[in-house]
PDB file of C-alpha atoms in Angstrom:
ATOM      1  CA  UNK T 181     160.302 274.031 282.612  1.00 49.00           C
ATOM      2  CA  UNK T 182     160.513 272.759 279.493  1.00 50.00           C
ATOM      3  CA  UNK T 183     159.378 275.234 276.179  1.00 49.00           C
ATOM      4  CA  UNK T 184     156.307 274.051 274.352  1.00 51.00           C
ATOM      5  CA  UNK T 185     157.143 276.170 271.527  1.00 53.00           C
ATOM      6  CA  UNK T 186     159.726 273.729 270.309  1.00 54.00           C
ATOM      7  CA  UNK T 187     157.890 270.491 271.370  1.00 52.00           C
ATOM      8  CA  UNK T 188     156.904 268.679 267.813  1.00 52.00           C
ATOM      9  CA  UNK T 189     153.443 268.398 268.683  1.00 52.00           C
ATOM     10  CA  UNK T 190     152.999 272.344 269.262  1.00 50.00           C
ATOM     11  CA  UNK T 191     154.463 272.153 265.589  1.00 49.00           C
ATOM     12  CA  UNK T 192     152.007 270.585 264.022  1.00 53.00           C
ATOM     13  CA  UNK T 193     148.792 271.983 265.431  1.00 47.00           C
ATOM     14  CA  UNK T 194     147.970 275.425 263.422  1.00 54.00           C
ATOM     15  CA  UNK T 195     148.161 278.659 264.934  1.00 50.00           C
ATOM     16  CA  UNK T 196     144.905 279.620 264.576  1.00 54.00           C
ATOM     17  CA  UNK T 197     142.547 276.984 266.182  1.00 57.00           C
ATOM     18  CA  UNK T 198     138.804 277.622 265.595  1.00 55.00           C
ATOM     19  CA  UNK T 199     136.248 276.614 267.880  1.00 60.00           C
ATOM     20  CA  UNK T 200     133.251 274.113 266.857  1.00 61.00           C
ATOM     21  CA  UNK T 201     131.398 276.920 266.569  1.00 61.00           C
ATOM     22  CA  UNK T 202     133.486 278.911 264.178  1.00 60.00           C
ATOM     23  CA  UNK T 203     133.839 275.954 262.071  1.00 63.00           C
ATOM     24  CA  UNK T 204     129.953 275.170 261.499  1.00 62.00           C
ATOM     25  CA  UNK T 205     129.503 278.803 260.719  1.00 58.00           C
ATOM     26  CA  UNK T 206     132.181 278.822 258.376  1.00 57.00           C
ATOM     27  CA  UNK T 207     130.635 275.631 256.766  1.00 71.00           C
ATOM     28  CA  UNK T 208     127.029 277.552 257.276  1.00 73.00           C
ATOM     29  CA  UNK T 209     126.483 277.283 253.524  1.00 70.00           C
ATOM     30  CA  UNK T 210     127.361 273.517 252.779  1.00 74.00           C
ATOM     31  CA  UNK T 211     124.853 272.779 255.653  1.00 77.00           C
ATOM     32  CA  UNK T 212     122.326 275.013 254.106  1.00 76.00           C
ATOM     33  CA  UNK T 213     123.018 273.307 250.890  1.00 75.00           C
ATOM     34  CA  UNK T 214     122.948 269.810 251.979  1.00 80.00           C
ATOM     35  CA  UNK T 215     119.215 270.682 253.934  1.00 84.00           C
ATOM     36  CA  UNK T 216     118.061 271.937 249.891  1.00 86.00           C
ATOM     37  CA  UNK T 217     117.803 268.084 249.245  1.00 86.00           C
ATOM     38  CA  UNK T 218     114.990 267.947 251.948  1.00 90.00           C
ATOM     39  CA  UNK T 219     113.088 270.649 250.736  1.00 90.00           C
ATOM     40  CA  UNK T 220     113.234 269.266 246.860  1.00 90.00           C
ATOM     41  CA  UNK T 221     112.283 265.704 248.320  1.00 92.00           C
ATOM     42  CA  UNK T 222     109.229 267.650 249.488  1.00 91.00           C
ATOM     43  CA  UNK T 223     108.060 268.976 246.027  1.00 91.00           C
ATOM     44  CA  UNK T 224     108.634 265.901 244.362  1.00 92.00           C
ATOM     45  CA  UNK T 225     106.338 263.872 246.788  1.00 93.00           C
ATOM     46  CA  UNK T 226     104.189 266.972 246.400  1.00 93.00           C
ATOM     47  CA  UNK T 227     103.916 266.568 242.864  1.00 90.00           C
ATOM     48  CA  UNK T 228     103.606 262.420 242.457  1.00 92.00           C
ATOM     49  CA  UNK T 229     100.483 263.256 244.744  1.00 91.00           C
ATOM     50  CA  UNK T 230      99.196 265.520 242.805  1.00 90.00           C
ATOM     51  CA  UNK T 231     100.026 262.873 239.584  1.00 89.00           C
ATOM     52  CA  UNK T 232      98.106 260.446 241.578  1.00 89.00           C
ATOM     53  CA  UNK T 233      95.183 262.643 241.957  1.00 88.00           C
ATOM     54  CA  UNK T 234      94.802 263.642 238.525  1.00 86.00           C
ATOM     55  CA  UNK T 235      95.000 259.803 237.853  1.00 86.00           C
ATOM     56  CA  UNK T 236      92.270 259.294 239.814  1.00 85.00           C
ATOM     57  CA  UNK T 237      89.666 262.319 239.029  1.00 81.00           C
ATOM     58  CA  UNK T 238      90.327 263.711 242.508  1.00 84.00           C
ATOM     59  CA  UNK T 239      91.740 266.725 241.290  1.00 85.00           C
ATOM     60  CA  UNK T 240      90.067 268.866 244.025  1.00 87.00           C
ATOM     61  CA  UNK T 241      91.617 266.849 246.805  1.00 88.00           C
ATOM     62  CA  UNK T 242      95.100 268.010 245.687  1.00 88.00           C
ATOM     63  CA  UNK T 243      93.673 271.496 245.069  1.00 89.00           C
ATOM     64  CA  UNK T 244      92.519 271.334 248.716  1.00 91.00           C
ATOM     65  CA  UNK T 245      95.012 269.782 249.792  1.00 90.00           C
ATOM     66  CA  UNK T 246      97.511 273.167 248.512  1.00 90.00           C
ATOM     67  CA  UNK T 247      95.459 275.231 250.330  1.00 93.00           C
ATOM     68  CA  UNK T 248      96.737 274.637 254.094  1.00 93.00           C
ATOM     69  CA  UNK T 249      98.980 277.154 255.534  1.00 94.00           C
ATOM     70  CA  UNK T 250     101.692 274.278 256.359  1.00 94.00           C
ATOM     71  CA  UNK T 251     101.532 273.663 253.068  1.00 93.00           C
ATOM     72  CA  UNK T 252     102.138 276.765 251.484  1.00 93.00           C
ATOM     73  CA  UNK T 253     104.657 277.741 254.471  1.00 94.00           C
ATOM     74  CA  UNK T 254     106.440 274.481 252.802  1.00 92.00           C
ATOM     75  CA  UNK T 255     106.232 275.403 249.342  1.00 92.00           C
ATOM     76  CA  UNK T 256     107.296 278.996 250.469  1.00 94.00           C
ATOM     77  CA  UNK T 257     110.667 277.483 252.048  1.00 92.00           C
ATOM     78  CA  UNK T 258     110.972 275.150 249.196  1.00 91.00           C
ATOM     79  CA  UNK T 259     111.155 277.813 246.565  1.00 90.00           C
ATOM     80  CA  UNK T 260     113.288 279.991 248.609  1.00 91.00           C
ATOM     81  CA  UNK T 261     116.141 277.037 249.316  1.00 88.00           C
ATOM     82  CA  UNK T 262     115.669 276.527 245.150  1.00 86.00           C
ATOM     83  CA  UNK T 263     116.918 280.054 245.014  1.00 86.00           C
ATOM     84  CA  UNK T 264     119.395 280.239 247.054  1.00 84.00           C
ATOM     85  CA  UNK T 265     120.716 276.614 246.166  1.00 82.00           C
ATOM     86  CA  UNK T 266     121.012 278.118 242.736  1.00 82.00           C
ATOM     87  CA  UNK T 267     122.665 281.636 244.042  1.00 80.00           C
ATOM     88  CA  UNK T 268     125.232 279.449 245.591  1.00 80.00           C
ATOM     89  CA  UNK T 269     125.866 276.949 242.467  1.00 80.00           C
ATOM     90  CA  UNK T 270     126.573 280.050 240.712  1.00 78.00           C
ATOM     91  CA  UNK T 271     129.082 281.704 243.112  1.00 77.00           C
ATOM     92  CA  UNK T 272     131.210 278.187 243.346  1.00 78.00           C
ATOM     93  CA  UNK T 273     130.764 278.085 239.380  1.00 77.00           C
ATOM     94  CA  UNK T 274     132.243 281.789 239.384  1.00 74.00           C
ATOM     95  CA  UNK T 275     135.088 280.734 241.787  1.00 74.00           C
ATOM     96  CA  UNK T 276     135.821 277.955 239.674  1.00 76.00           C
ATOM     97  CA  UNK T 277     135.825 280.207 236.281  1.00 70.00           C
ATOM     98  CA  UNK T 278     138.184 282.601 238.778  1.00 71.00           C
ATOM     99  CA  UNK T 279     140.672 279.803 239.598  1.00 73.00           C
ATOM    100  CA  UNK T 280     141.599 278.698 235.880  1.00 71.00           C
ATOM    101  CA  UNK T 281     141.426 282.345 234.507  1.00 67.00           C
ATOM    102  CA  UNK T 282     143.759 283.829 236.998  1.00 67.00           C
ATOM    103  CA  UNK T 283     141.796 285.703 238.915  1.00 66.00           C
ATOM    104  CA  UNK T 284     141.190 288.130 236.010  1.00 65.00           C
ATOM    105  CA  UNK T 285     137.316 286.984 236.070  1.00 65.00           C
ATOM    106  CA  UNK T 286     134.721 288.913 238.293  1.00 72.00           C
ATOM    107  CA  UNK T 287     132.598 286.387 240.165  1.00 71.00           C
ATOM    108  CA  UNK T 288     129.701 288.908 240.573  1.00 75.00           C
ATOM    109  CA  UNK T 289     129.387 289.428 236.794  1.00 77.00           C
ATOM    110  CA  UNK T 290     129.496 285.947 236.294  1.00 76.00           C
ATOM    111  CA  UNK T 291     127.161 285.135 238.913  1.00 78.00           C
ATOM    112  CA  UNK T 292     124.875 287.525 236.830  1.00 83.00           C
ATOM    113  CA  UNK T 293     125.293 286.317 233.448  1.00 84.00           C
ATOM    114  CA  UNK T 294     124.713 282.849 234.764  1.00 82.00           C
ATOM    115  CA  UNK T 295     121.132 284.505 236.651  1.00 84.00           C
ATOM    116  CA  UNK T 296     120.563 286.435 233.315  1.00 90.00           C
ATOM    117  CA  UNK T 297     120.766 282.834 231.283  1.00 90.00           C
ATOM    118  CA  UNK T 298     118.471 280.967 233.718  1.00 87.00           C
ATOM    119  CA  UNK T 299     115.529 283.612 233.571  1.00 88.00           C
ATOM    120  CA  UNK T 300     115.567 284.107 230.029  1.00 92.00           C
ATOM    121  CA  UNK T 301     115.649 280.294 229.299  1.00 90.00           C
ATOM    122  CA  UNK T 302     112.837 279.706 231.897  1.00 88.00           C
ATOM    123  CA  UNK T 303     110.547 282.554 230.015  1.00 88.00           C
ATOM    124  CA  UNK T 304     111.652 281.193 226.425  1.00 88.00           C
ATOM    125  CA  UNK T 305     110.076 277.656 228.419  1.00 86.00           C
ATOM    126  CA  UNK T 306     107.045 278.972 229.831  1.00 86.00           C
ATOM    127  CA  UNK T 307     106.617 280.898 226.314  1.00 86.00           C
ATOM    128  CA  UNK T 308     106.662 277.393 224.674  1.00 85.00           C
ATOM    129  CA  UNK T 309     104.518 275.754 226.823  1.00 77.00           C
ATOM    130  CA  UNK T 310     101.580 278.238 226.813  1.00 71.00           C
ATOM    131  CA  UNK T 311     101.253 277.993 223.132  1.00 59.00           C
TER     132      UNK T 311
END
């Protein structure tokens, strides 16, 4: 019986083979992140109605329109894949900042520093805008 071991095809396949299971939950968060794009599509037909309806001094059809619980449940997931879309642009900036520094960077204190920025430039907005 011939050894498989030493057969060139059992030489090229990896040791480790992961099942198709294994491999979409190790790509869990690209999938996640790709499915963001649908939720942000949402808002911004969300908000061109609501343009439209200011437009057209039918304000309260938008207002009423906000009000449905499929609607909030949607703006509930949309602001909550926003968050975590951002979460995860900050870890793969920190694992970037890692890979040319050495690994002498912590990705968790960048991660923060990079949350830290974003909140304090969104207040220093919202500041401006309610003057």
């Amino acid at each position: 019986m011939k050894d498989l071991n030493n057969s060139p095809i059992a030489a090229t396949q990896p040791i480790g083979k992961l099942s198709m299971c294994n491999r979409l939950w190790l790509h869990r968060t690209d999938i996640i992140r790709a499915t963001t794009a649908l939720f942000m599509l949402w808002f911004s037909l969300q908000l061109m109605y609501g343009m439209v309806c200011i437009t057209t001094d039918e304000f309260y059809r938008f207002f009423y329109f906000l009000r449905k619980p499929i609607v909030i449940a949607f703006n509930a997931m949309t602001l909550l894949s926003a968050v975590l879309h951002t979460i995860y642009c900050f870890y793969r900036m920190a694992k970037l900042g890692r890979s040319m520094f050495n690994n002498n960077v912590m990705v968790g204190v960048i991660i923060l520093m990079l949350l830290l920025l974003t909140l304090v430039l969104s207040k220093q907005l919202l500041a401006s805008f309610s003057v």
